[in-house]
Coordinates of C-alpha atoms and ligand atoms in Angstrom, one line a residue:
X1 CA 7.4 15.9 138.2
X2 CA 9.9 13.4 137.0
X3 CA 10.4 13.5 133.2
X4 CA 10.2 10.3 131.2
X5 CA 13.3 9.0 129.6
X6 CA 12.0 8.4 126.1
X7 CA 13.4 9.8 122.9
X8 CA 12.1 13.2 121.9
X9 CA 11.7 12.6 118.2
X10 CA 9.7 15.4 116.4
X11 CA 6.6 14.2 114.5
X12 CA 7.4 15.5 111.0
X13 CA 5.6 15.0 107.7
X14 CA 8.8 14.0 106.0
X15 CA 9.0 10.9 108.3
X16 CA 5.8 9.6 106.7
X17 CA 7.1 9.5 103.2
X18 CA 10.5 8.2 104.4
X19 CA 8.7 5.4 106.1
X20 CA 6.6 4.6 103.0
X21 CA 9.6 4.6 100.7
X22 CA 11.5 2.3 103.1
X23 CA 8.8 -0.2 104.0
X24 CA 6.3 0.1 101.1
X25 CA 8.6 1.2 98.3
X26 CA 6.4 -0.5 95.6
X27 CA 3.1 0.7 97.1
X28 CA 1.4 2.2 94.2
X29 CA 0.0 5.7 93.5
X30 CA -2.4 5.7 90.5
X31 CA -3.4 9.0 89.0
X32 CA -5.7 10.1 86.3
X33 CA -3.8 12.9 84.8
X34 CA -4.9 16.3 83.4
X35 CA -3.1 15.3 80.2
X36 CA -5.4 12.3 79.9
X37 CA -3.7 8.9 80.5
X38 CA -3.5 7.0 83.8
X39 CA -0.1 7.4 85.5
X40 CA 1.4 4.9 87.9
X41 CA 4.3 5.4 90.3
X42 CA 5.3 4.2 93.8
X43 CA 5.9 5.7 97.2
X44 CA 9.7 5.3 96.4
X45 CA 9.1 7.5 93.3
X46 CA 7.2 10.1 95.3
X47 CA 9.9 10.2 97.9
X48 CA 12.7 10.6 95.3
X49 CA 10.8 13.3 93.3
X50 CA 9.7 15.1 96.5
X51 CA 13.4 15.5 97.4
X52 CA 14.2 16.7 93.9
X53 CA 11.4 19.2 94.3
X54 CA 12.8 20.3 97.7
X55 CA 16.1 21.0 96.0
X56 CA 14.3 22.9 93.3
X57 CA 12.5 25.0 95.9
X58 CA 15.8 25.8 97.6
X59 CA 17.1 26.9 94.2
X60 CA 14.1 29.2 93.8
X61 CA 15.0 30.8 97.1
X62 CA 12.2 29.3 99.2
X63 CA 12.8 29.4 102.9
X64 CA 11.2 27.7 105.9
X65 CA 7.8 29.3 106.7
X66 CA 7.3 30.5 103.1
X67 CA 3.8 29.8 101.7
X68 CA 3.7 27.8 98.5
X69 CA 0.3 27.6 96.9
X70 CA -1.3 25.0 94.7
X71 CA -4.4 25.0 92.4
X72 CA -4.5 21.3 91.5
X73 CA -6.6 18.2 91.4
X74 CA -5.7 14.9 93.0
X75 CA -2.6 13.4 91.4
X76 CA 1.0 12.3 92.0
X77 CA 2.6 15.7 91.4
X78 CA 0.3 17.3 94.0
X79 CA 1.4 14.5 96.4
X80 CA 5.0 15.4 95.6
X81 CA 4.2 19.0 96.6
X82 CA 2.6 17.8 99.8
X83 CA 5.9 16.2 100.8
X84 CA 8.5 18.4 99.1
X85 CA 7.1 21.7 100.3
X86 CA 6.2 20.7 103.9
X87 CA 9.2 18.4 104.2
X88 CA 11.6 21.2 103.6
X89 CA 9.9 23.4 106.2
X90 CA 7.8 25.6 103.9
X91 CA 4.0 25.7 104.1
X92 CA 1.7 24.1 101.4
X93 CA -1.3 26.2 100.8
X94 CA -3.8 24.2 98.9
X95 CA -6.5 26.4 97.2
X96 CA -10.0 25.3 96.2
X97 CA -10.3 26.2 92.5
X98 CA -14.0 26.2 92.8
X99 CA -14.0 29.4 94.8
X100 CA -14.8 32.6 93.0
X101 CA -11.7 34.2 91.5
X102 CA -12.1 37.2 93.9
X103 CA -12.0 34.8 96.8
X104 CA -8.9 33.1 95.4
X105 CA -7.3 36.5 95.0
X106 CA -8.2 37.4 98.6
X107 CA -6.7 34.2 100.1
X108 CA -3.5 34.2 98.1
X109 CA -2.9 37.8 99.1
X110 CA -3.9 37.1 102.7
X111 CA -1.5 34.1 102.8
X112 CA 1.2 36.1 101.0
X113 CA 2.0 33.1 98.8
X114 CA 5.4 33.2 97.1
X115 CA 5.0 30.6 94.4
X116 CA 1.9 29.1 92.8
X117 CA 1.9 25.6 91.3
X118 CA -1.1 24.8 89.2
X119 CA -2.6 22.1 86.9
X120 CA -3.0 22.6 83.2
X121 CA -6.8 23.0 83.6
X122 CA -6.2 26.2 85.6
X123 CA -4.1 28.1 83.0
X124 CA -7.0 30.5 82.1
X125 CA -7.8 31.1 85.8
X126 CA -4.1 31.9 86.6
X127 CA -3.8 34.1 83.5
X128 CA -6.6 36.1 84.8
X129 CA -5.3 36.3 88.4
X130 CA -1.6 36.7 87.8
X131 CA -1.8 40.5 87.7
X132 CA -3.5 40.8 91.1
X133 CA -1.2 38.6 93.1
X134 CA 1.7 40.9 94.1
X135 CA 3.4 38.5 96.5
X136 CA 3.6 35.6 94.0
X137 CA 7.0 35.8 92.4
X138 CA 6.9 32.6 90.4
X139 CA 4.3 30.4 88.6
X140 CA 4.9 26.7 87.9
X141 CA 2.6 24.7 85.6
X142 CA 2.4 21.1 86.8
X143 CA 3.2 19.3 83.5
X144 CA 6.0 18.4 81.1
X145 CA 7.6 20.3 78.3
X146 CA 5.4 18.5 75.7
X147 CA 2.3 19.9 77.2
X148 CA 3.7 23.3 78.2
X149 CA 0.9 25.8 77.4
X150 CA 1.0 28.9 75.2
X151 CA -0.2 31.6 77.6
X152 CA 0.4 35.1 79.0
X153 CA 1.6 34.0 82.5
X154 CA 4.8 35.9 83.1
X155 CA 8.0 33.8 83.5
X156 CA 6.0 30.6 83.7
X157 CA 8.1 27.6 84.8
X158 CA 7.6 23.9 83.8
X159 CA 7.3 21.4 86.7
X160 CA 9.1 18.6 85.0
X161 CA 11.9 20.8 83.8
X162 CA 12.3 22.1 87.3
X163 CA 12.7 18.5 88.7
X164 CA 14.9 17.3 85.8
X165 CA 17.7 19.7 86.8
X166 CA 17.8 18.5 90.4
X167 CA 19.3 15.5 92.2
X168 CA 17.4 13.6 94.8
X169 CA 20.3 14.1 97.2
X170 CA 18.5 15.8 100.0
X171 CA 18.3 15.3 103.7
X172 CA 15.0 16.3 105.2
X173 CA 15.7 18.9 107.8
X174 CA 14.7 18.2 111.4
X175 CA 12.8 20.9 113.3
X176 CA 10.2 21.5 116.0
X177 CA 7.1 19.4 115.3
X178 CA 4.9 22.4 116.1
X179 CA 6.2 24.1 112.9
X180 CA 3.4 25.0 110.4
X181 CA 3.1 22.5 107.6
X182 CA 0.1 23.4 105.5
X183 CA -2.7 26.0 105.2
X184 CA -6.2 25.6 104.1
X185 CA -8.9 28.3 104.0
X186 CA -12.5 27.6 105.0
X187 CA -14.9 28.2 102.1
X188 CA -16.3 31.4 103.7
X189 CA -19.9 31.1 102.8
X190 CA -20.4 34.0 105.1
X191 CA -17.7 36.6 105.3
X192 CA -14.1 36.2 104.2
X193 CA -12.4 32.8 104.1
X194 CA -10.4 32.0 107.2
X195 CA -7.0 30.3 107.2
X196 CA -6.5 27.1 109.2
X197 CA -2.8 26.5 109.7
X198 CA -1.9 22.9 110.4
X199 CA 1.4 21.8 112.0
X200 CA 3.6 18.7 111.4
X201 CA 2.6 17.4 114.8
X202 CA -1.2 17.8 114.2
X203 CA -0.9 16.2 110.8
X204 CA 1.0 13.2 112.0
X205 CA -1.2 12.6 115.0
X206 CA -4.3 13.0 112.7
X207 CA -2.8 10.3 110.4
X208 CA -2.6 7.8 113.3
X209 CA -6.3 8.5 114.1
X210 CA -7.2 7.9 110.4
X211 CA -5.3 4.6 110.2
X212 CA -6.7 3.3 113.6
X213 CA -9.2 0.4 113.3
X214 CA -11.9 2.4 115.0
X215 CA -10.9 5.4 112.9
X216 CA -11.0 5.0 109.2
X217 CA -9.1 1.7 109.4
X218 CA -6.7 2.3 106.5
X219 CA -3.9 -0.2 106.0
X220 CA -1.5 -1.6 103.4
X221 CA -4.2 -4.0 102.1
X222 CA -6.5 -1.3 101.0
X223 CA -6.8 0.4 97.7
X224 CA -8.1 3.9 98.5
X225 CA -9.8 6.2 96.0
X226 CA -9.5 9.8 97.1
X227 CA -12.5 11.4 95.5
X228 CA -12.3 14.1 98.2
X229 CA -10.0 16.7 96.7
X230 CA -6.5 17.5 97.9
X231 CA -7.6 21.1 98.2
X232 CA -10.3 20.2 100.7
X233 CA -8.7 19.7 104.2
X234 CA -5.7 17.8 102.7
X235 CA -8.1 15.2 101.1
X236 CA -9.1 14.5 104.7
X237 CA -5.5 13.7 105.5
X238 CA -5.3 10.7 103.2
X239 CA -2.0 11.5 101.4
X240 CA -0.4 11.4 104.9
X241 CA -2.3 8.5 106.4
X242 CA -1.7 6.5 103.1
X243 CA 2.0 6.9 103.5
X244 CA 1.9 6.0 107.2
X245 CA 0.4 2.6 106.4
X246 CA 1.5 2.0 102.8
X247 CA -2.1 2.0 101.3
X248 CA -2.4 1.9 97.5
X249 CA -3.8 5.3 96.5
X250 CA -5.9 6.1 93.5
X251 CA -6.3 9.8 92.5
X252 CA -9.1 10.7 90.1
X253 CA -7.6 14.0 88.7
X254 CA -10.2 16.4 87.4
X255 CA -12.7 13.7 86.4
X256 CA -15.3 13.4 89.3
X257 CA -18.3 12.5 87.2
X258 CA -20.1 9.2 87.8
X259 CA -18.8 7.4 84.8
X260 CA -15.1 8.3 85.5
X261 CA -15.3 7.5 89.2
X262 CA -17.0 4.1 88.4
X263 CA -14.3 3.3 85.9
X264 CA -11.6 3.9 88.5
X265 CA -13.5 1.8 91.1
X266 CA -13.7 -1.1 88.6
X267 CA -10.4 -0.9 86.8
X268 CA -8.2 -0.3 89.9
X269 CA -10.2 -2.7 92.1
X270 CA -10.7 0.0 94.8
X271 CA -11.7 -1.3 98.2
X272 CA -12.3 2.0 100.1
X273 CA -13.4 5.3 98.6
X274 CA -13.9 8.7 100.3
X275 CA -16.0 11.6 99.3
X276 CA -18.9 14.0 99.9
X277 CA -22.5 13.0 99.2
X278 CA -22.8 15.0 95.9
X279 CA -20.2 12.9 94.1
X280 CA -21.8 9.7 95.3
X281 CA -25.1 11.0 94.1
X282 CA -23.5 11.3 90.6
X283 CA -22.1 7.8 90.9
X284 CA -25.5 6.3 91.9
X285 CA -27.2 8.1 89.0
X286 CA -24.7 6.7 86.6
X287 CA -25.2 3.2 88.0
X288 CA -29.0 3.6 87.5
X289 CA -28.9 5.1 84.1
X290 CA -26.5 2.5 82.7
X291 CA -28.2 -0.4 84.7
X292 CA -24.8 -1.5 86.0
X293 CA -24.2 -4.2 88.5
X294 CA -21.6 -2.9 90.9
X295 CA -21.7 -5.8 93.3
X296 CA -20.5 -8.1 90.6
X297 CA -17.9 -5.8 89.0
X298 CA -16.3 -4.0 91.9
X299 CA -14.6 -5.0 95.1
X300 CA -15.6 -1.8 97.0
X301 CA -16.0 -2.8 100.7
X302 CA -16.3 0.6 102.4
X303 CA -17.3 4.2 101.4
X304 CA -16.4 7.0 103.8
X305 CA -19.0 9.8 103.5
X306 CA -18.6 13.2 105.2
X307 CA -18.7 16.9 104.5
X308 CA -22.5 16.8 104.6
X309 CA -24.9 14.3 106.1
X310 CA -25.1 10.9 104.3
X311 CA -28.8 10.3 103.6
X312 CA -30.2 7.0 104.7
X313 CA -31.3 6.2 101.2
X314 CA -27.6 6.5 100.0
X315 CA -26.3 4.4 102.8
X316 CA -28.9 1.7 101.9
X317 CA -28.0 1.9 98.2
X318 CA -24.4 1.3 98.9
X319 CA -25.3 -1.7 101.1
X320 CA -27.8 -3.3 98.7
X321 CA -26.4 -2.4 95.2
X322 CA -22.6 -2.4 96.0
X323 CA -22.4 -4.6 99.0
X324 CA -20.4 -1.8 100.6
X325 CA -20.5 -0.5 104.1
X326 CA -20.9 3.3 104.5
X327 CA -18.6 4.7 107.1
X328 CA -20.3 8.0 108.0
X329 CA -17.8 10.5 109.3
X330 CA -17.9 14.1 110.5
X331 CA -15.3 16.8 110.8
X332 CA -14.4 20.2 109.5
X333 CA -11.5 22.2 108.1
X334 CA -10.7 23.5 111.6
X335 CA -10.4 19.8 112.7
X336 CA -7.9 18.5 110.1
X337 CA -10.8 17.2 109.6
X338 CA -11.5 14.0 111.5
X339 CA -13.8 14.3 114.5
X340 CA -16.2 11.3 114.6
X341 CA -16.5 8.0 112.7
X342 CA -19.6 5.8 112.6
X343 CA -18.2 2.3 113.2
X344 CA -20.3 -0.4 114.8
X345 CA -19.8 -1.8 118.3
X346 CA -19.9 -5.5 119.1
X347 CA -23.4 -5.2 120.5
X348 CA -24.7 -4.2 117.1
X349 CA -23.6 -7.5 115.5
X350 CA -27.1 -8.9 115.3
X351 CA -28.7 -5.7 114.0
X352 CA -31.1 -6.0 111.0
X353 CA -30.3 -3.8 108.0
X354 CA -33.0 -1.4 109.1
X355 CA -31.6 -1.0 112.6
X356 CA -28.1 -0.7 111.2
X357 CA -29.1 2.1 108.8
X358 CA -30.6 4.0 111.7
X359 CA -27.3 3.9 113.4
X360 CA -25.3 4.6 110.3
X361 CA -27.3 7.8 109.7
X362 CA -25.5 9.2 112.8
X363 CA -22.1 10.8 112.3
X364 CA -20.5 8.4 114.8
X365 CA -18.3 8.3 117.9
X366 CA -15.3 10.6 118.7
X367 CA -12.0 9.2 117.7
X368 CA -9.3 9.2 120.4
X369 CA -7.9 12.7 120.4
X370 CA -11.2 14.5 120.0
X371 CA -13.3 15.5 122.9
X372 CA -17.0 16.4 122.3
X373 CA -19.6 18.3 124.3
X374 CA -23.0 19.7 123.6
X375 CA -24.3 22.9 125.3
X376 CA -27.4 25.0 125.3
X377 CA -27.6 28.7 124.5
X378 CA -26.4 29.5 128.0
X379 CA -23.4 27.2 127.6
X380 CA -24.7 24.6 130.1
X381 CA -23.7 21.1 129.2
X382 CA -26.5 18.9 127.9
X383 CA -27.0 15.2 128.6
X384 CA -25.8 12.5 126.2
X385 CA -29.3 10.9 125.9
X386 CA -29.6 11.0 122.1
X387 CA -32.5 13.5 122.4
X388 CA -31.1 16.8 123.7
X389 CA -29.7 18.9 120.8
X390 CA -27.2 21.6 121.5
X391 CA -24.2 23.4 120.1
X392 CA -21.4 21.0 119.4
X393 CA -18.0 21.9 120.9
X394 CA -14.7 20.1 120.4
X395 CA -11.2 20.0 121.8
X396 CA -8.0 18.2 120.7
X397 CA -4.5 18.3 119.4
X398 CA -5.5 18.5 115.7
X399 CA -8.2 21.2 116.2
X400 CA -7.4 24.9 115.4
X401 CA -6.9 27.3 118.3
X402 CA -7.2 30.4 116.1
X403 CA -7.1 31.4 112.5
X404 CA -4.0 32.4 110.4
X405 CA -3.1 36.1 110.8
X406 CA -6.0 36.6 113.0
X407 CA -4.4 35.8 116.3
X408 CA -6.9 37.9 118.2
X409 CA -9.8 35.9 117.1
X410 CA -11.1 34.3 120.3
X411 CA -12.4 31.0 118.9
X412 CA -12.1 28.9 122.1
X413 CA -14.1 29.0 125.2
X414 CA -12.5 29.1 128.7
X415 CA -12.0 25.4 128.8
X416 CA -10.3 25.4 125.3
X417 CA -13.3 24.1 123.4
X418 CA -14.0 25.2 119.8
X419 CA -17.6 25.9 118.7
X420 CA -18.1 23.9 115.5
X421 CA -21.3 25.9 114.5
X422 CA -23.1 22.6 114.3
X423 CA -26.1 21.5 116.4
X424 CA -26.0 17.8 117.5
X425 CA -27.3 15.1 119.8
X426 CA -25.1 12.5 121.5
X427 CA -26.6 9.2 122.5
X428 CA -25.6 7.1 125.6
X429 CA -23.2 5.0 123.5
X430 CA -21.4 8.2 122.3
X431 CA -22.9 8.3 118.8
X432 CA -23.2 11.9 117.7
X433 CA -25.8 13.1 115.2
X434 CA -25.7 16.4 113.5
X435 CA -29.2 17.9 113.4
X436 CA -28.2 21.1 111.7
X437 CA -25.8 24.0 111.2
X438 CA -26.8 26.4 113.9
X439 CA -27.6 29.1 111.3
X440 CA -29.8 26.7 109.3
X441 CA -31.9 25.3 112.1
X442 CA -35.6 26.2 111.7
X443 CA -37.0 27.9 114.7
X444 CA -40.7 27.1 114.8
X445 CA -42.8 28.2 117.8
X446 CA -39.8 28.1 120.1
X447 CA -38.8 24.6 119.0
X448 CA -36.1 23.5 116.6
X449 CA -36.8 21.6 113.4
X450 CA -33.8 19.8 111.8
X451 CA -33.4 20.8 108.1
X452 CA -31.1 17.8 107.6
X453 CA -33.6 15.3 108.9
X454 CA -36.2 16.6 106.5
X455 CA -33.8 16.7 103.6
X456 CA -32.8 13.1 104.3
X457 CA -36.4 11.9 104.5
X458 CA -37.3 13.7 101.2
X459 CA -34.3 12.1 99.4
X460 CA -35.8 8.7 100.4
X461 CA -38.5 9.3 97.8
X462 CA -37.6 7.5 94.6
X463 CA -38.4 10.5 92.4
X464 CA -36.3 13.0 94.3
X465 CA -32.8 13.7 93.1
X466 CA -31.9 16.3 95.6
X467 CA -33.6 18.2 98.4
X468 CA -33.0 21.2 100.6
X469 CA -35.0 22.7 103.5
X470 CA -34.9 26.3 104.6
X471 CA -36.8 28.2 107.3
X472 CA -39.0 31.0 105.9
X473 CA -40.7 33.6 108.0
X474 CA -44.2 32.7 109.3
X475 CA -46.7 35.1 110.9
X476 CA -47.6 32.8 113.8
X477 CA -44.7 30.3 114.2
X478 CA -41.8 32.7 113.5
X479 CA -40.4 30.2 110.9
X480 CA -41.7 27.2 109.0
X481 CA -39.9 24.8 106.8
X482 CA -40.0 25.1 103.0
X483 CA -38.9 22.0 101.1
X484 CA -37.1 22.7 97.8
X485 CA -36.7 19.7 95.5
X486 CA -35.0 18.7 92.3
X487 CA -36.9 15.9 90.6
X488 CA -35.0 12.9 89.0
X489 CA -34.9 13.2 85.2
X490 CA -38.1 12.1 83.6
X491 CA -39.9 11.6 86.9
X492 CA -43.3 13.2 87.8
X493 CA -43.7 14.3 91.4
X494 CA -46.2 16.7 92.9
X495 CA -46.4 18.5 96.2
X496 CA -49.2 16.5 97.7
X497 CA -47.7 13.1 97.1
X498 CA -44.3 14.1 98.4
X499 CA -45.9 15.5 101.6
X500 CA -47.9 12.4 102.0
X501 CA -44.6 10.4 101.6
X502 CA -43.0 12.4 104.4
X503 CA -46.0 12.1 106.8
X504 CA -45.1 9.3 109.3
X505 CA -41.4 9.7 108.6
X506 CA -41.1 12.9 110.6
X507 CA -43.1 14.4 113.4
X508 CA -46.4 16.0 112.1
X509 CA -45.4 19.5 113.2
X510 CA -42.1 19.2 111.2
X511 CA -43.9 18.6 107.9
X512 CA -42.9 21.4 105.4
X513 CA -45.6 24.0 104.9
X514 CA -44.8 24.0 101.2
X515 CA -42.7 22.3 98.4
X516 CA -41.0 24.2 95.6
X517 CA -39.6 22.4 92.6
X518 CA -36.4 23.7 90.9
X519 CA -34.1 22.5 88.2
X520 CA -31.0 22.6 90.4
X521 CA -29.8 23.6 93.9
X522 CA -26.9 25.9 94.5
X523 CA -23.8 24.3 96.1
X524 CA -20.8 25.8 97.9
X525 CA -17.2 25.3 96.7
X526 CA -17.0 22.2 98.9
X527 CA -20.1 20.6 97.4
X528 CA -22.5 21.4 100.3
X529 CA -26.0 22.9 99.8
X530 CA -25.6 26.7 99.7
X531 CA -28.3 27.6 102.1
X532 CA -27.4 31.2 102.2
X533 CA -28.0 31.5 98.5
X534 CA -31.2 29.5 98.7
X535 CA -32.5 31.9 101.3
X536 CA -31.7 34.8 99.0
X537 CA -33.4 33.0 96.1
X538 CA -36.5 32.6 98.2
X539 CA -36.4 36.0 99.9
X540 CA -39.7 37.2 98.3
X541 CA -41.4 33.8 98.7
X542 CA -44.4 33.8 101.1
X543 CA -45.8 30.5 102.6
X544 CA -49.4 29.7 101.7
X545 CA -50.0 29.1 105.4
X546 CA -48.8 32.5 106.4
X547 CA -50.5 34.7 103.8
Ligands
LIG1 P1 -16.4 24.5 104.9 O1 -15.3 25.1 104.3 O2 -17.7 24.4 104.0 O3 -16.7 24.9 106.3 P2 -15.8 22.0 106.0 O4 -15.5 20.7 105.4 O5 -14.9 22.6 107.0 O6 -16.0 23.0 104.9 O7 -17.3 22.0 106.6 C1 -17.5 21.5 107.9 C2 -18.9 21.4 108.2 O8 -19.5 20.5 107.3 C3 -19.3 20.8 109.5 O9 -19.2 21.8 110.5 C4 -20.7 20.3 109.3 O10 -21.6 21.3 109.4 C5 -20.6 19.8 107.9 N1 -20.4 18.3 107.9 C6 -19.2 17.7 107.8 N2 -19.4 16.4 107.8 C7 -20.7 16.2 108.0 C8 -21.6 15.0 108.2 N3 -21.1 13.8 108.1 N4 -22.9 15.2 108.4 C9 -23.4 16.5 108.5 N5 -22.7 17.6 108.3 C10 -21.4 17.4 108.1

C-alpha cells in the first residue's frame, strides 16, 4: 500500500481548548457556583487557568499517566481540570458523588488516584473517606481562601491558592493520540463498577460526532445547558465539543431542581439543554405547579434526552409547552457515550405531531463512527424491519475494547462488536429503538414484553408521576409484568382505571397483571430506575393471577 502524504497531527484534547481560546476567546462559560453566585468567564480564561493548573500539577509531582480524581459538580473549575489534567498527559478520573461511599472507596483505590480535587459540598464525604484512600497523597478543595473549610482532611490544599502561585506559561506537550485522557466508572448496579478509559483520540473524534449536524448539531450560535453532570461520561462529551465549536456553556453546579434549572434556562437564554429524563420530570413538575409559560419566557429550541428512554408524554410536553424539539439520544459510558441520535429525515417533513412523536420515541440513527447490529440468542443477525428485537451490539473508535485494569475481560465478539446489554429493534430507515435492558425484559410464555414500552405508556396518564415495570414469577407464564406507580401529588388514581387507560395502548397480553402504588421509586446513581432494588423490594410479592 502507498501511504498518504498528509500531516500526522495527533488528536489531543489540549488542541480543543487552544482552538477555543484562539477563535472563540470571548465564548462564555456561565457557572452556578457551590458558593452561591453566578460566575462568568471565557474560553480564553479557561485556557489560561488550565495552563496555570498544569504548572501546579507539575509542581505537585504529577506525571503523565497519573490518575487525578474529581468529586465535583458542573462548573468552570471542573472544566479547567478537564483541560489542565488531560492536557498535561495525566488522566482525569471523574467520580460520581451519588455512589455509595464504599463504591467511591473501591473505585479510587482501583484507579490508584494520586490527587483528589473536590467541591465544597463534598467536604464531609471526603473527611469520611480520606483515611481509606491510601494512594491519594493530596486533597484539593475547589474554592478560594475566603471559603476554605474548617475540616479534618490532612494537608488540604486550596485550589485558588494553587493557581495563584503559577504562571500561565505552559506549552501543552505533544504525544501519541492514543494516550489515555480520562477515566469514568460505570455505576455498577450489579457487581463492582468497571473503569472505562478514554483516549485523546477517542474524545476528539467523539466531539466531531457531537458537533455534526446529524449528531447533536452544536455550534457557536448555541447556548448549551449541561444538566448532565460532568461525572457522568464527561457530561456526554460537551465540555470538549463545546470548545471545538465555541458554544456558550451554562453549568448548573449542584442545583438540579426544577426551579433552579428553569431560572438558568430563562436568565441565560439557553437554546439547547441536555439531561436524563428524571431532571426533566422535575422541571415539568415545577412548570406545572407554578403555572409558568415557558414558550413565552424561554428560547429553548432543543432538549437532548438520553440515559433512559424519553417517554412520549415528555417529548410532547416539550413540543407543546416549550415549543422545543426533543432530540432523543442513546449511548453508554462504554461509548463515550454517543451512539444514536433521533433527528428527522427530509421525508418526515410533512409528519403530523402524532406521527413525529412516534418517531421521536425511538432512540435514533447511528452517528458516523458507530456501527450497530442486533442478534438473537444464538448470535445470528436479525433483520432491520423495526419488529425483530435482539441484543444490540456496537463497534467504533470511541467504544471501549476492554475495562481498565481488567485487560483479560473479553468484552468484544470475534468481529470486534461490544454487547451493550440492551435489547432493540432497528427499522428499515435505521432508527433504533431500545425495548429493554436484556436483564429487565419480561419473559412471558416464551415471548418478550418490553418494560420500557409499558412504563412509557403508563407515564402518559395525567395522574402518573413515575412508573416502573418489573417481571415477577408466574406459575403458568414464567413471568408477568407488575406495574409500580408513583401518583402525582394530590391525584387520585386506582388500579382499574389505570389498566383501562393502558388497554388499547399496548397489546392485550402485555397488560400488567397488577398495579402497586408507592411513594417513590428507587434510582441508580445516574438517575435510572433501579430495577434490581425494585425486584428485591417486591421479592415476596405474589401476583393475584398466579396465587
Ligand atoms: P450506567 O453507568 O448506569 O451503565 P450509562 O449511562 O452507561 O450508565 O448507561 C447506559 C445504558 O443506559 C444503556 O445501555 C441503556 O440501557 C440506557 N440508555 C441510555 N440512553 C437511553 C435511551 N435514550 N433510551 C433507553 N435507554 C437508554
